[in-house]
Every structure is written in C-alpha cells, then in structure tokens.
Amino acid sequence: MPDIIQIEHLRYVYNAGMPDETVALDDVSFTVGEGDFVGVIGATGSGKSTLIAHLNGLNRPTSGRVLIDGRDMWQKGEDLRAFRFLVGLVMQYPEYQLFEETCAADIAYGPRNMGLSEAEVAARVREAAAFAGLDEALLQRSPFELSGGQKRRVAIAGVMAMRPRVLVLDEPAAGLDPEGRDTILSQIRDYHQKTGTTVLLVSHSMEDIAKYADRVLVLSSARVAMYDTVEAVFDRAPELLRLGLSVPQITQVFLRLREMGLDITADVYTVPYAVKTVQKALAAKQQRKGGAADAP
Amino acid sequence: MLRDITIGQHFPGDSVLHRCDPRLKLLGTVGYIAVLFVAGNPLGIGLALAFLAALYAAARIPYKMILKSLKPILPIILFTSVLNLFFVSGQGQAPLFSWWVFTVYPQGVRYAVLLSLRVIALIAGTSLLTYTTSPIVLTDALESVLRPLGRLHFPVHELAMMMTIALRFIPTLIEETEKIMNAQKARGALLDTGTVLQRVKALVPILVPLFISAFNRASDLAVAMECRCYRGGEGRTRLKVLRYTRTDALCAAVLVLALAAIAATRWLVPGL
Ligand SMILES: Nc1ncnc2c1ncn2[C@@H]1O[C@H](COP(=O)(O)OP(=O)(O)O)[C@@H](O)[C@H]1O
Ligand SMILES: [Mg+2]
C-alpha cells in the first residue's frame, strides 16, 4: 500500500518575480503513512500553513510533486474536489468560515457539497458534532452567538463531517484558553484513535506536539529540518532551541541537568517520563555509592 | 488571482521618483495627462512615451509591470482601435484596401495607432504614480493639494481620511476574501462552474463571513479612533509633514521642461 501522503522535492514561491518574492517551501520531501498522527512544527513563517495548503490543492507546487494516496492531483484528468474530500483541511482560526443560520446547517455544508443524501448528511452532522464535543441543543443555534471555543469546534466538525482520510489542522488551539486547548486537542486525539484517520496537527507548541503526536516534522526557514519520532526529535533538543523553537519546560530542565554533568538522557518531554528517569538515575547513583562504601 | 489586480499597487523602491514629493508627482501626473491631450501628433506622443520610458527606467520599475497594468484595458484599446480603423475616412485619400463593407484609409490607421498609444501612455503614466507612491502617502498629498477647497466647506480632511481607511483595508479585505474562499473550497465549494444561479448561491458562503468580518473591523476601528480622541480634521497636525526639498525643485524643473516640450510640438511642428 502506498503511503497516504508523499511529498517529493516540493518548492513553493509567493509573488515570483516581484520585489517581495518569498520562497516559502524549498525542496521539501517526506511521506506520511496511513493512520499516523504527525505533528508539524516550526517557527512563525517557516512555511507550515503553505505546506498544508498543498495537501488538498489550495496551493499548486511551483515545482515538485504532492501525491495523495499515490495520485498527483495536478495531473490532467484528476478532479481536485475529490482530493479536497480525501484530505480535510481545518484552516487557522477557522471560525471565520461559518456562514449558515444554524450550526447544523454549517456542519452540513461540506457533506452536502459531496452530494450525499439528506439522511446521510444528517447522520454525519450528528457524528461530527459528537466528536467535536458539541451538544445537540447547540446545533440548532446560530453559530454567531457562540463563544470563540464553540465556534472553533463547529468549524472543526464541519471538516470532520466530510469523513476525510486525512485530517489536517492548522493550529487548532491557537488563541484558546488552556482548558479549551486541552479539550480540543484531546478530542482530536480521540477522533484519531476511534476512526483511524491520519492526522496532521500543525502547532508551534512543543508541549502539545509531544503530548499528542507520534511523529514530528520540523520545518525551519522553508525546509524540513527533522522528521522523526517524538523521542528522536526531542533527543536533539539543543538543535530545536537553535532553530528558535521552544522545547517543553521539562526537557529544558533535563538539558540543564545534563549540562551540569549529570548522566541522564535529555529526550524527556513528559512529566511522568521525567519522574521515571529521575528515579532510575537516583537508583543508579545509590548503587554506585553503595558499591563505593562496600569497597575497602 | 485576486492579488493580480494592479490598480493602486505599490512597487516599493528607493529611486528618485520614489522619494520625490507626492504632491509634485500627483500634479505632474495630472499635467502629463493634460499634455497628452494637447499634443496629438506623432512627434508629441512619441516624446511623451520616451519621457515615460525614461521615468520608468529612473524609478527602476521593470517594463513588464507596464504590461501588467495595461492588461485589464487591452480589450478597450483593441475595440476603439478597430472602430477607428474602419470608420475614419480620409478626405480624398485613396483607401489602403477595401473588402466587403470595410474600407481602411491611411487616416484611419493613423488615428487608431495614435489613440492606442495615447491610452497606453495615460494608463502607464498613472500607474507610475501608484507604483512609486504608497496609497497612504498619495491620499496625504491629495488632501494637501485639495486643501484650498476646504474654504468652500468641502470636507477635504474627512474625504481623505475615508480614502486612507478604504485604501488601508483593501489588501486586508483581499487577503480575507482569499482565506475565506480557501476555507470554503476546502469544504468542496464550487466557485467557478455551474449555472448563473448556482454561482450566485456559491457566493453566499463567502460574502456572509466577509461582511461580518468587515463590519467587525469597522466597529473596532471606530472604537480605536474614538479612544484616541479623533474628532475630524480641525486643528489636527501631522506626524509626517510634507516639505518640498531641493531635489523636488530639480524634479519639478525637469518635469515642467519635458511637459512644455511635449506640448510645444503641437504648435512647432503643426504639419505632422
Ligand atoms: N499569501 C502570501 N503572500 C506572500 N507571502 C506569503 C503569503 N503567505 C505566506 N507568505 C510567506 O511565506 C512564508 C511562510 O508562511 P506560512 O506558510 O504562513 O508560515 P507559518 O504557517 O509557518 O507561520 C512567510 O515568509 C510568509 O511571509
Ligand atoms: Mg501559519
């Protein structure tokens, strides 16, 4: 089975030939397997949003190829819309896309565009609303009278309702309070686990990526800086810091400890794992001490 | 797509023309347009085009930007040239050729070419103004040039402020429209196929969010302006005061000489 997403030497230039020409992506190559949960991270302006707009044909590569399920959407005879239903894209601050009179009607916009029957549309709206944690009562209200977090969820449900095989979210937690962040992100994780959908989560918070993703794609000035498992990427924490990314606070603590000469690994990125590592290090130290005392 | 609209587009740079006083550029453009209509013969138009080419070179703006600004009006140019070509009859001239109901006289060719060149110079000339002057600076200049009208109770400042705000928000609104269009396309919106009715319907998901955000922005801006005690133009001073410099005087001299020379062709070489 081919990987669901294959990106080959992707290059994208904004305003080519103008004084403000910007190379937003340069020789980007990577693949994503079906069912993966990939975190995409990078400083502001590193090209994250530009990259994901390529996944469902909103941007056309300046050069290079984007293959979804082994097919190139820019090949003659391909239907772009089919790819848009295959790869669901939740844009940054997606609440501005709401326009219908009720939340239910807005969530139904995508599925209706797919040409599904009304019964099927209604079923999908209910399913997506449940995934996004929206009450049945809320569905009949106008999206414009909801809170920011609720609007965000309606917008995310509107994409989930299309049942895409890949769900791409651009900073879905940006601008929310800590509780709202956690709720939305863990709902996305539940959705991933229950449906097996491939998920690409764009974020600039290492903490979030560490908590939810299996693999991390690090973008830096239009290029792929790293693409590996979460552990492997955090093991290179000093490099991440040099790229202008913050690493989780707990990882920073461990980096400093290692700088101070302690013999511990630095790929620590969650508190429970940190506790275990400290216990292990302490036990090892105790043993060494004990060994020294035993000696004559 | 939407970004390709060049009207009022600024092409940042650091040439003499970019740094020149915007009031001078504004008046110079008006003068240039006037001169284009005064000097109607080939020599005058030729000089006007040469002068413009020199200005573009001095501003270091690539010539392909001229093509870009001409693109939207190309059909109009073609249409009027064709009309001139076929409907102008030379008095007593032998026709160049005639076919069916069409007869082309040398006079028609002359009119068609001159008129197209004139329109091209007009558009390229005004584009040069917007390429070298940011819209905000341009409205400042407009306010300053129109100030005498204020004595006649013409709301010059309010008009300029409205223009400044409108110009300031055009790029923002374009960006916003693109974002909204992308978001709805990602949900499978079909924007450019279908019957007229379907297309109009397809605009609803774009216009509703666009209006909502424009109104929100407008009310935010009004609040922000009131918080800073904005109360119209009376007694208002500026952060950037426009002042003519010696370079400006030099530019003005060059401009006046060139325009006078172009206009003079009308009387000096009337035979053409
Ligand atoms: N519509 C656009 N026009 C011109 N340049 C753009 C546009 N969108 C993004 N860019 C530029 O492309 C680069 C990458 O931007 P983006 O993909 O939005 O980064 P990120 O999402 O990682 O913050 C930035 O330098 C940005 O200024
Ligand atoms: Mg972004």
Coordinates of C-alpha atoms and ligand atoms in Angstrom, one line a residue:
Chain A
M1 CA 0.0 0.0 0.0
P2 CA 1.4 3.4 -0.9
D3 CA 1.9 6.0 1.9
I4 CA -1.2 8.2 2.0
I5 CA 0.9 11.4 1.6
Q6 CA 4.1 11.5 -0.4
I7 CA 5.8 14.9 -0.9
E8 CA 8.7 15.0 -3.4
H9 CA 11.0 18.0 -3.7
L10 CA 8.2 20.4 -3.1
R11 CA 9.1 24.1 -3.8
Y12 CA 6.7 27.0 -3.5
V13 CA 7.3 30.6 -4.2
Y14 CA 5.0 33.5 -3.4
N15 CA 5.0 36.6 -5.7
A16 CA 7.5 35.2 -8.1
G17 CA 9.3 37.9 -9.9
M18 CA 8.2 40.7 -7.6
P19 CA 10.4 42.6 -5.1
D20 CA 8.6 40.8 -2.3
E21 CA 9.3 37.3 -3.7
T22 CA 9.3 34.7 -0.9
V23 CA 10.4 31.1 -1.1
A24 CA 8.0 29.6 1.4
L25 CA 9.0 25.9 0.8
D26 CA 12.2 24.7 -0.6
D27 CA 13.0 21.0 -1.5
V28 CA 10.5 19.6 1.0
S29 CA 10.2 15.8 0.9
F30 CA 8.5 13.4 3.3
T31 CA 5.9 10.7 3.5
V32 CA 3.1 10.0 5.9
G33 CA 1.7 6.5 6.4
E34 CA -2.0 5.8 6.7
G35 CA -3.2 6.2 10.3
D36 CA -0.2 8.2 11.5
F37 CA -0.6 11.2 13.9
V38 CA 2.1 13.7 12.7
G39 CA 2.8 16.9 14.4
V40 CA 4.1 19.7 12.1
I41 CA 6.1 22.3 14.0
G42 CA 8.2 25.3 13.1
A43 CA 8.7 29.0 14.0
T44 CA 6.2 31.5 12.6
G45 CA 6.8 32.0 8.9
S46 CA 8.7 28.7 8.5
G47 CA 6.1 27.5 5.9
K48 CA 3.7 25.3 7.8
S49 CA 0.5 26.8 6.5
T50 CA 1.9 27.0 3.0
L51 CA 2.8 23.3 3.2
I52 CA -0.6 22.1 4.3
A53 CA -2.4 24.2 1.7
H54 CA -0.7 21.9 -0.8
L55 CA -2.2 18.8 0.6
N56 CA -5.7 19.5 -0.8
G57 CA -4.8 21.6 -3.8
L58 CA -5.3 25.1 -2.4
N59 CA -1.7 25.8 -3.5
R60 CA -0.1 24.5 -6.6
P61 CA 3.5 23.5 -6.3
T62 CA 6.0 25.8 -8.1
S63 CA 7.9 22.6 -8.6
G64 CA 7.9 19.1 -7.1
R65 CA 5.0 16.7 -6.6
V66 CA 2.4 16.1 -4.0
L67 CA 0.9 12.6 -4.1
I68 CA -2.2 11.7 -2.1
D69 CA -2.9 8.0 -2.0
G70 CA -0.4 7.6 -4.8
R71 CA -2.1 10.1 -7.1
D72 CA -1.0 13.5 -8.3
M73 CA -4.0 15.9 -8.1
W74 CA -2.4 18.3 -10.7
Q75 CA -2.2 15.6 -13.3
K76 CA -4.6 16.1 -16.2
G77 CA -7.9 14.4 -15.7
E78 CA -7.8 14.4 -11.9
D79 CA -10.7 16.0 -10.0
L80 CA -9.4 18.5 -7.5
R81 CA -12.6 18.3 -5.4
A82 CA -12.1 14.6 -4.9
F83 CA -8.8 15.3 -3.2
R84 CA -10.4 18.0 -1.1
F85 CA -12.8 15.4 0.3
L86 CA -9.9 13.0 0.8
V87 CA -7.9 15.5 2.7
G88 CA -9.9 17.6 5.1
L89 CA -8.3 20.9 6.0
V90 CA -9.1 22.9 9.0
M91 CA -7.5 26.3 8.5
Q92 CA -6.0 28.6 11.1
Y93 CA -8.8 30.4 13.1
P94 CA -11.4 28.5 11.1
E95 CA -14.3 30.2 12.8
Y96 CA -14.4 32.8 10.1
Q97 CA -15.7 30.2 7.7
L98 CA -19.1 29.9 9.4
F99 CA -21.9 31.4 7.5
E100 CA -25.1 29.4 7.9
E101 CA -28.1 30.2 10.1
T102 CA -27.6 27.2 12.4
C103 CA -24.5 25.2 13.4
A104 CA -26.1 22.0 12.0
A105 CA -26.5 23.6 8.6
D106 CA -23.0 24.9 8.6
I107 CA -21.5 21.5 9.5
A108 CA -23.6 20.0 6.7
Y109 CA -22.1 22.3 4.1
G110 CA -19.2 20.0 3.3
P111 CA -21.1 16.8 3.2
R112 CA -23.8 18.5 1.0
N113 CA -21.1 19.5 -1.4
M114 CA -20.1 15.9 -1.6
G115 CA -23.6 15.1 -3.0
L116 CA -24.7 12.8 -0.1
S117 CA -28.3 12.1 0.7
E118 CA -30.0 14.2 3.3
A119 CA -30.3 11.2 5.7
E120 CA -26.5 10.6 5.3
V121 CA -25.8 14.3 5.8
A122 CA -27.8 14.4 9.0
A123 CA -26.1 11.3 10.3
R124 CA -22.7 12.7 9.6
V125 CA -23.5 16.1 11.2
R126 CA -24.5 14.2 14.4
E127 CA -21.4 12.1 14.4
A128 CA -19.1 15.0 13.8
A129 CA -20.8 17.1 16.4
A130 CA -20.3 14.3 18.9
F131 CA -16.6 14.1 18.0
A132 CA -16.2 17.8 18.4
G133 CA -18.0 17.8 21.7
L134 CA -21.0 19.9 20.6
D135 CA -24.3 19.5 22.4
E136 CA -27.4 18.5 20.4
A137 CA -29.0 21.7 21.7
L138 CA -26.2 23.8 20.3
L139 CA -26.7 22.5 16.8
Q140 CA -29.9 24.5 16.3
R141 CA -28.4 27.8 17.4
S142 CA -26.8 30.4 15.2
P143 CA -23.0 29.9 15.1
F144 CA -22.6 33.7 15.5
E145 CA -24.0 33.7 19.1
L146 CA -21.5 31.0 20.3
S147 CA -18.3 31.6 22.2
G148 CA -14.9 31.5 20.4
G149 CA -14.1 28.0 21.5
Q150 CA -17.5 26.7 20.5
K151 CA -17.3 28.4 17.1
R152 CA -13.9 26.7 16.6
R153 CA -15.4 23.3 17.3
V154 CA -18.3 23.9 14.9
A155 CA -15.7 24.7 12.2
I156 CA -13.7 21.6 13.0
A157 CA -16.9 19.4 13.0
G158 CA -17.7 20.9 9.6
V159 CA -14.5 19.3 8.2
M160 CA -14.8 16.0 10.2
A161 CA -18.3 15.6 8.8
M162 CA -16.7 15.0 5.4
R163 CA -15.0 11.9 6.8
P164 CA -11.7 12.7 5.2
R165 CA -9.0 10.0 5.2
V166 CA -6.5 12.7 6.2
L167 CA -7.4 15.4 8.7
V168 CA -5.1 18.4 8.7
L169 CA -5.5 21.1 11.3
D170 CA -3.6 24.4 11.3
E171 CA -3.0 25.5 14.9
P172 CA -6.5 24.4 16.0
A173 CA -5.8 25.5 19.6
A174 CA -4.4 29.0 18.8
G175 CA -5.9 31.7 20.8
L176 CA -7.9 29.5 23.2
D177 CA -7.6 29.4 27.0
P178 CA -5.5 26.4 28.4
E179 CA -8.6 24.4 29.2
G180 CA -10.1 25.0 25.7
R181 CA -6.7 23.9 24.2
D182 CA -6.6 20.7 26.0
T183 CA -10.3 19.9 25.3
I184 CA -9.9 20.4 21.5
L185 CA -6.6 18.6 21.2
S186 CA -7.8 15.6 23.2
Q187 CA -10.9 15.5 21.1
I188 CA -8.8 15.4 18.0
R189 CA -6.8 12.5 19.6
D190 CA -10.0 10.6 20.4
Y191 CA -11.2 11.1 16.8
H192 CA -7.8 9.8 15.5
Q193 CA -8.0 6.7 17.8
K194 CA -11.6 5.9 17.1
T195 CA -11.7 6.4 13.4
G196 CA -8.1 5.6 12.4
T197 CA -7.9 8.8 10.4
T198 CA -4.5 10.1 9.5
V199 CA -3.9 13.4 11.3
L200 CA -1.5 16.2 10.7
L201 CA -1.5 18.7 13.5
V202 CA 0.2 22.0 13.0
S203 CA 1.3 23.7 16.1
H204 CA 4.1 25.9 17.4
S205 CA 3.8 24.4 20.9
M206 CA 6.2 21.6 21.5
E207 CA 4.2 20.6 24.6
D208 CA 1.2 19.9 22.5
I209 CA 3.0 18.0 19.8
A210 CA 4.9 16.0 22.5
K211 CA 1.6 15.1 24.1
Y212 CA -0.4 14.1 21.1
A213 CA 1.7 13.2 18.0
D214 CA 3.7 10.0 17.2
R215 CA 6.0 11.6 14.7
V216 CA 7.2 15.2 14.3
L217 CA 8.0 17.1 11.2
V218 CA 10.2 20.1 12.0
L219 CA 10.2 22.9 9.4
S220 CA 12.7 25.7 9.5
S221 CA 13.1 28.5 7.0
A222 CA 11.1 26.7 4.3
R223 CA 13.0 23.4 4.7
V224 CA 12.5 20.1 6.6
A225 CA 14.9 20.3 9.5
M226 CA 13.9 17.0 11.1
Y227 CA 11.3 14.3 10.5
D228 CA 11.3 11.5 13.1
T229 CA 9.6 10.0 16.1
V230 CA 8.9 12.3 19.0
E231 CA 11.6 10.7 21.1
A232 CA 14.2 11.1 18.4
V233 CA 13.4 14.7 17.8
F234 CA 13.5 15.6 21.4
D235 CA 16.8 13.9 21.8
R236 CA 18.1 16.7 19.6
A237 CA 16.6 19.4 21.9
P238 CA 19.6 21.7 21.6
E239 CA 19.2 21.9 17.9
L240 CA 15.5 22.7 18.3
L241 CA 16.4 25.5 20.5
R242 CA 18.9 26.8 17.9
L243 CA 16.1 26.7 15.3
G244 CA 14.2 29.1 17.5
L245 CA 11.7 26.6 18.8
S246 CA 10.9 26.2 22.4
V247 CA 11.2 22.7 23.9
P248 CA 8.9 21.7 26.7
Q249 CA 9.9 23.1 30.0
I250 CA 10.6 19.7 31.5
T251 CA 13.0 19.0 28.6
Q252 CA 14.8 22.3 29.3
V253 CA 15.3 21.2 32.9
F254 CA 16.8 18.0 31.8
L255 CA 19.0 19.7 29.3
R256 CA 20.4 21.9 32.0
L257 CA 20.9 18.9 34.3
R258 CA 22.9 17.2 31.7
E259 CA 24.9 20.4 31.0
M260 CA 25.7 20.4 34.8
G261 CA 27.3 17.0 34.3
L262 CA 24.5 14.6 35.3
D263 CA 24.5 11.4 33.5
I264 CA 20.9 11.4 32.2
T265 CA 19.2 11.3 28.8
A266 CA 17.6 14.6 27.6
D267 CA 14.8 13.1 25.4
V268 CA 12.4 13.7 28.3
Y269 CA 9.3 15.5 27.3
T270 CA 6.5 14.5 29.7
V271 CA 6.4 14.7 33.4
P272 CA 5.6 11.0 34.2
Y273 CA 8.6 10.0 32.0
A274 CA 10.7 12.6 33.8
V275 CA 9.8 11.1 37.1
K276 CA 10.8 7.7 35.9
T277 CA 14.1 8.9 34.5
V278 CA 15.0 10.7 37.8
Q279 CA 14.2 7.6 39.8
K280 CA 16.4 5.5 37.5
A281 CA 19.2 8.0 37.8
L282 CA 18.9 8.1 41.5
A283 CA 18.8 4.3 41.8
A284 CA 22.0 4.1 39.7
K285 CA 23.7 6.7 41.8
Q286 CA 22.7 4.9 45.0
Q287 CA 24.1 1.7 43.6
R288 CA 27.4 3.3 42.8
K289 CA 27.6 4.9 46.2
G290 CA 26.7 1.6 47.8
G291 CA 29.4 -0.1 45.7
A292 CA 31.9 2.5 46.8
A293 CA 31.1 2.1 50.5
D294 CA 31.5 -1.7 50.2
A295 CA 35.0 -1.3 48.9
P296 CA 37.8 -1.5 51.5
Chain B
M1 CA -5.8 35.5 -8.6
L2 CA -7.3 38.4 -6.7
R3 CA -3.8 39.6 -6.0
D4 CA -3.2 40.2 -9.6
I5 CA -5.3 43.4 -9.5
T6 CA -2.7 46.1 -10.1
I7 CA -4.7 49.2 -9.7
G8 CA -3.2 51.2 -7.0
Q9 CA -0.5 48.7 -6.4
H10 CA 2.7 50.0 -4.9
F11 CA 6.1 48.8 -6.1
P12 CA 8.4 49.7 -3.3
G13 CA 11.9 51.1 -4.1
D14 CA 14.3 53.8 -3.3
S15 CA 14.7 55.7 -6.6
V16 CA 14.5 59.5 -7.1
L17 CA 10.9 59.0 -8.2
H18 CA 10.0 57.1 -5.0
R19 CA 11.5 59.7 -2.8
C20 CA 10.0 62.7 -4.7
D21 CA 7.3 64.7 -3.0
P22 CA 4.0 63.0 -3.6
R23 CA 2.2 66.3 -4.3
L24 CA 4.6 67.0 -7.1
K25 CA 4.1 63.5 -8.5
L26 CA 0.3 64.0 -8.3
L27 CA 0.3 67.3 -10.0
G28 CA 2.9 66.0 -12.5
T29 CA 0.6 63.1 -13.4
V30 CA -2.3 65.5 -13.9
G31 CA -0.1 67.7 -16.1
Y32 CA 1.1 64.7 -18.1
I33 CA -2.5 63.6 -18.8
A34 CA -3.3 67.2 -19.9
V35 CA -0.3 67.3 -22.2
L36 CA -1.2 64.0 -23.8
F37 CA -4.4 65.6 -25.0
V38 CA -2.8 68.8 -26.1
A39 CA -0.1 67.1 -28.1
G40 CA -1.9 65.0 -30.6
N41 CA 0.6 64.5 -33.3
P42 CA 3.0 61.5 -33.7
L43 CA 6.0 63.6 -32.5
G44 CA 4.3 64.7 -29.3
I45 CA 3.0 61.2 -28.5
G46 CA 6.5 59.8 -29.3
L47 CA 8.2 62.3 -27.0
A48 CA 5.6 61.6 -24.3
L49 CA 6.2 57.8 -24.5
A50 CA 10.0 58.4 -24.5
F51 CA 9.8 60.6 -21.4
L52 CA 7.6 58.0 -19.7
A53 CA 10.1 55.2 -20.5
A54 CA 12.9 57.3 -19.1
L55 CA 10.9 57.8 -15.9
Y56 CA 10.2 54.1 -15.6
A57 CA 13.9 53.5 -16.0
A58 CA 14.7 56.1 -13.4
A59 CA 12.2 54.5 -11.0
R60 CA 13.8 51.1 -11.7
I61 CA 10.4 49.6 -12.3
P62 CA 10.6 46.6 -14.7
Y63 CA 8.8 47.3 -18.0
K64 CA 6.8 44.1 -17.6
M65 CA 4.9 46.0 -14.9
I66 CA 3.6 48.3 -17.7
L67 CA 2.2 45.3 -19.5
K68 CA 0.6 44.1 -16.3
S69 CA -1.1 47.5 -15.8
L70 CA -2.3 47.5 -19.4
K71 CA -3.7 44.0 -19.4
P72 CA -7.2 44.9 -18.0
I73 CA -7.8 47.7 -20.5
L74 CA -6.4 45.8 -23.5
P75 CA -9.8 44.9 -24.8
I76 CA -10.9 48.6 -24.7
I77 CA -7.8 49.6 -26.6
L78 CA -8.4 47.0 -29.2
F79 CA -12.0 47.8 -29.6
T80 CA -11.5 51.6 -30.1
S81 CA -8.6 51.0 -32.5
V82 CA -10.7 48.7 -34.6
L83 CA -13.6 51.2 -34.7
N84 CA -11.2 53.9 -35.7
L85 CA -9.6 51.7 -38.3
F86 CA -12.8 51.1 -40.1
F87 CA -14.9 54.2 -39.5
V88 CA -12.5 57.0 -40.1
S89 CA -12.5 58.0 -43.7
G90 CA -9.6 60.0 -45.2
Q91 CA -10.8 63.1 -47.0
G92 CA -9.9 62.4 -50.6
Q93 CA -7.3 59.8 -49.7
A94 CA -7.0 56.6 -51.6
P95 CA -8.2 53.7 -49.5
L96 CA -5.4 51.3 -48.3
F97 CA -7.6 48.4 -49.0
S98 CA -11.3 47.6 -49.0
W99 CA -13.1 44.3 -48.6
W100 CA -16.8 43.8 -48.4
V101 CA -18.2 46.7 -46.3
F102 CA -14.8 47.5 -44.8
T103 CA -12.6 50.2 -46.2
V104 CA -9.4 51.3 -44.5
Y105 CA -7.8 54.7 -45.1
P106 CA -4.4 55.8 -44.1
Q107 CA -6.0 58.4 -41.9
G108 CA -7.9 55.6 -40.0
V109 CA -4.6 53.7 -39.4
R110 CA -3.1 56.9 -38.1
Y111 CA -6.0 57.7 -35.7
A112 CA -6.1 54.1 -34.5
V113 CA -2.4 54.0 -33.7
L114 CA -2.2 57.4 -32.1
L115 CA -5.3 56.8 -30.0
S116 CA -3.9 53.5 -28.7
L117 CA -0.6 55.0 -27.9
R118 CA -2.2 57.8 -26.1
V119 CA -4.3 55.5 -23.9
I120 CA -1.3 53.4 -23.2
A121 CA 0.7 56.4 -22.2
L122 CA -2.2 57.5 -20.0
I123 CA -2.5 54.2 -18.2
A124 CA 1.2 53.6 -17.9
G125 CA 1.7 57.2 -16.6
T126 CA -0.9 57.0 -13.9
S127 CA 0.4 53.5 -13.0
L128 CA 3.8 55.0 -12.5
L129 CA 2.3 57.3 -9.9
T130 CA 0.8 54.4 -7.9
Y131 CA 3.9 52.2 -8.4
T132 CA 6.2 54.8 -6.9
T133 CA 3.8 56.2 -4.2
S134 CA 2.2 54.2 -1.5
P135 CA -1.6 54.8 -1.4
I136 CA -1.5 56.3 2.1
V137 CA 1.1 58.9 1.1
L138 CA -0.9 59.6 -2.0
T139 CA -4.0 60.4 -0.1
D140 CA -2.0 62.7 2.2
A141 CA -0.8 64.5 -1.0
L142 CA -4.4 64.7 -2.3
E143 CA -5.6 66.2 1.0
S144 CA -2.8 68.7 0.8
V145 CA -3.4 69.6 -2.8
L146 CA -7.2 69.9 -2.3
R147 CA -6.9 71.9 1.0
P148 CA -7.9 75.2 -0.6
L149 CA -11.3 73.6 -1.3
G150 CA -11.8 73.4 2.4
R151 CA -12.6 77.2 2.4
L152 CA -15.7 76.3 0.4
H153 CA -16.7 73.9 3.2
F154 CA -15.8 71.0 1.1
P155 CA -14.9 68.2 3.7
V156 CA -11.4 67.6 2.4
H157 CA -10.0 66.0 5.5
E158 CA -12.9 63.6 6.0
L159 CA -12.8 62.6 2.4
A160 CA -9.0 61.9 2.6
M161 CA -9.5 60.0 5.9
M162 CA -12.1 57.9 4.3
M163 CA -9.9 57.2 1.3
T164 CA -7.0 56.4 3.6
I165 CA -9.0 53.9 5.6
A166 CA -10.5 52.4 2.5
L167 CA -7.1 52.0 0.8
R168 CA -5.6 50.7 4.0
F169 CA -8.2 47.9 4.2
I170 CA -8.3 46.9 0.5
P171 CA -5.3 44.5 0.9
T172 CA -6.7 43.2 4.2
L173 CA -10.1 42.5 2.6
I174 CA -8.5 40.8 -0.4
E175 CA -6.5 38.7 2.0
E176 CA -9.5 37.9 4.0
T177 CA -11.6 37.0 0.9
E178 CA -8.8 34.7 -0.2
K179 CA -8.7 33.0 3.1
I180 CA -12.5 32.5 3.2
M181 CA -12.6 31.3 -0.3
N182 CA -9.8 28.8 0.5
A183 CA -11.7 27.6 3.6
Q184 CA -14.9 27.0 1.6
K185 CA -13.0 25.4 -1.3
A186 CA -11.5 23.0 1.3
R187 CA -15.1 22.1 2.1
G188 CA -15.8 21.4 -1.5
A189 CA -17.3 24.7 -2.6
L190 CA -17.6 25.0 -6.4
L191 CA -17.0 28.7 -7.2
D192 CA -16.5 28.8 -11.0
T193 CA -18.7 26.2 -12.5
G194 CA -22.5 25.7 -12.8
T195 CA -25.4 27.9 -13.9
V196 CA -25.6 31.6 -13.0
L197 CA -28.0 30.8 -10.2
Q198 CA -25.6 28.2 -8.8
R199 CA -22.7 30.6 -8.9
V200 CA -24.6 33.3 -7.2
K201 CA -25.6 30.8 -4.5
A202 CA -22.0 29.7 -4.2
L203 CA -21.1 33.3 -3.2
V204 CA -23.2 33.3 -0.1
P205 CA -20.7 31.2 2.0
I206 CA -18.0 33.8 1.0
L207 CA -19.9 37.0 1.3
V208 CA -21.6 36.4 4.7
P209 CA -18.3 35.8 6.5
L210 CA -16.7 38.7 4.6
F211 CA -19.4 41.2 5.6
I212 CA -19.4 40.0 9.2
S213 CA -15.6 40.5 9.5
A214 CA -15.7 43.8 7.6
F215 CA -18.4 45.2 10.0
N216 CA -16.5 43.9 13.0
R217 CA -13.3 45.5 11.7
A218 CA -15.1 48.8 11.0
S219 CA -16.6 49.0 14.5
D220 CA -13.2 48.1 16.1
L221 CA -11.6 50.8 14.2
A222 CA -14.2 53.4 15.1
V223 CA -13.7 52.5 18.8
A224 CA -10.0 52.7 18.5
M225 CA -10.2 56.1 16.8
E226 CA -12.6 57.4 19.4
C227 CA -10.3 56.1 22.2
R228 CA -7.6 58.3 20.8
C229 CA -10.0 61.3 20.7
Y230 CA -10.3 61.5 16.9
R231 CA -12.7 64.4 16.1
G232 CA -12.1 65.3 12.5
G233 CA -9.6 67.5 10.7
E234 CA -9.9 70.7 12.7
G235 CA -6.6 71.6 14.4
R236 CA -5.1 68.3 13.5
T237 CA -1.3 68.2 12.9
R238 CA 0.6 65.5 11.1
L239 CA 3.3 63.1 12.0
K240 CA 4.9 63.3 8.6
V241 CA 4.7 66.9 7.3
L242 CA 5.3 67.1 3.6
R243 CA 8.0 69.5 2.7
Y244 CA 9.5 70.3 -0.7
T245 CA 13.3 69.8 -0.9
R246 CA 15.9 70.9 -3.4
T247 CA 15.6 67.5 -5.2
D248 CA 11.9 68.2 -5.6
A249 CA 12.7 71.5 -7.1
L250 CA 15.0 69.9 -9.6
C251 CA 12.4 67.2 -10.4
A252 CA 9.8 69.9 -10.9
A253 CA 12.1 71.8 -13.3
V254 CA 12.7 68.6 -15.3
L255 CA 9.0 67.8 -15.4
V256 CA 7.9 71.3 -16.4
L257 CA 10.5 71.4 -19.2
A258 CA 9.6 68.0 -20.5
L259 CA 5.9 68.6 -20.5
A260 CA 6.4 72.0 -22.1
A261 CA 8.5 70.4 -24.8
I262 CA 5.9 67.8 -25.5
A263 CA 3.0 70.3 -25.6
A264 CA 5.0 72.6 -27.8
T265 CA 5.1 70.0 -30.6
R266 CA 1.5 70.9 -31.3
W267 CA 2.5 74.4 -32.4
L268 CA 6.1 74.0 -33.5
V269 CA 5.5 71.1 -36.0
P270 CA 1.9 71.5 -37.0
G271 CA 2.4 69.8 -40.3
L272 CA 2.7 66.3 -38.8
Ligands
LIG1 N1 -0.2 35.0 0.7 C1 1.1 35.2 0.9 N2 1.7 36.1 0.1 C2 3.0 36.3 0.2 N3 3.8 35.7 1.1 C3 3.2 34.8 1.9 C4 1.8 34.5 1.9 N4 1.5 33.6 2.8 C5 2.7 33.4 3.5 N5 3.7 34.1 2.9 C6 5.1 34.0 3.3 O1 5.6 32.7 3.2 C7 6.3 32.3 4.4 C8 5.7 31.1 5.1 O2 4.5 31.5 5.6 P1 3.5 30.5 6.3 O3 3.3 29.2 5.5 O4 2.2 31.2 6.6 O5 4.3 30.1 7.7 P2 3.7 29.5 9.0 O6 2.4 29.0 8.8 O7 4.8 28.5 9.4 O8 3.8 30.7 10.0 C9 6.4 33.5 5.2 O9 7.7 34.1 5.0 C10 5.3 34.4 4.8 O10 5.6 35.7 4.9
MG2 MG 0.6 29.5 9.8

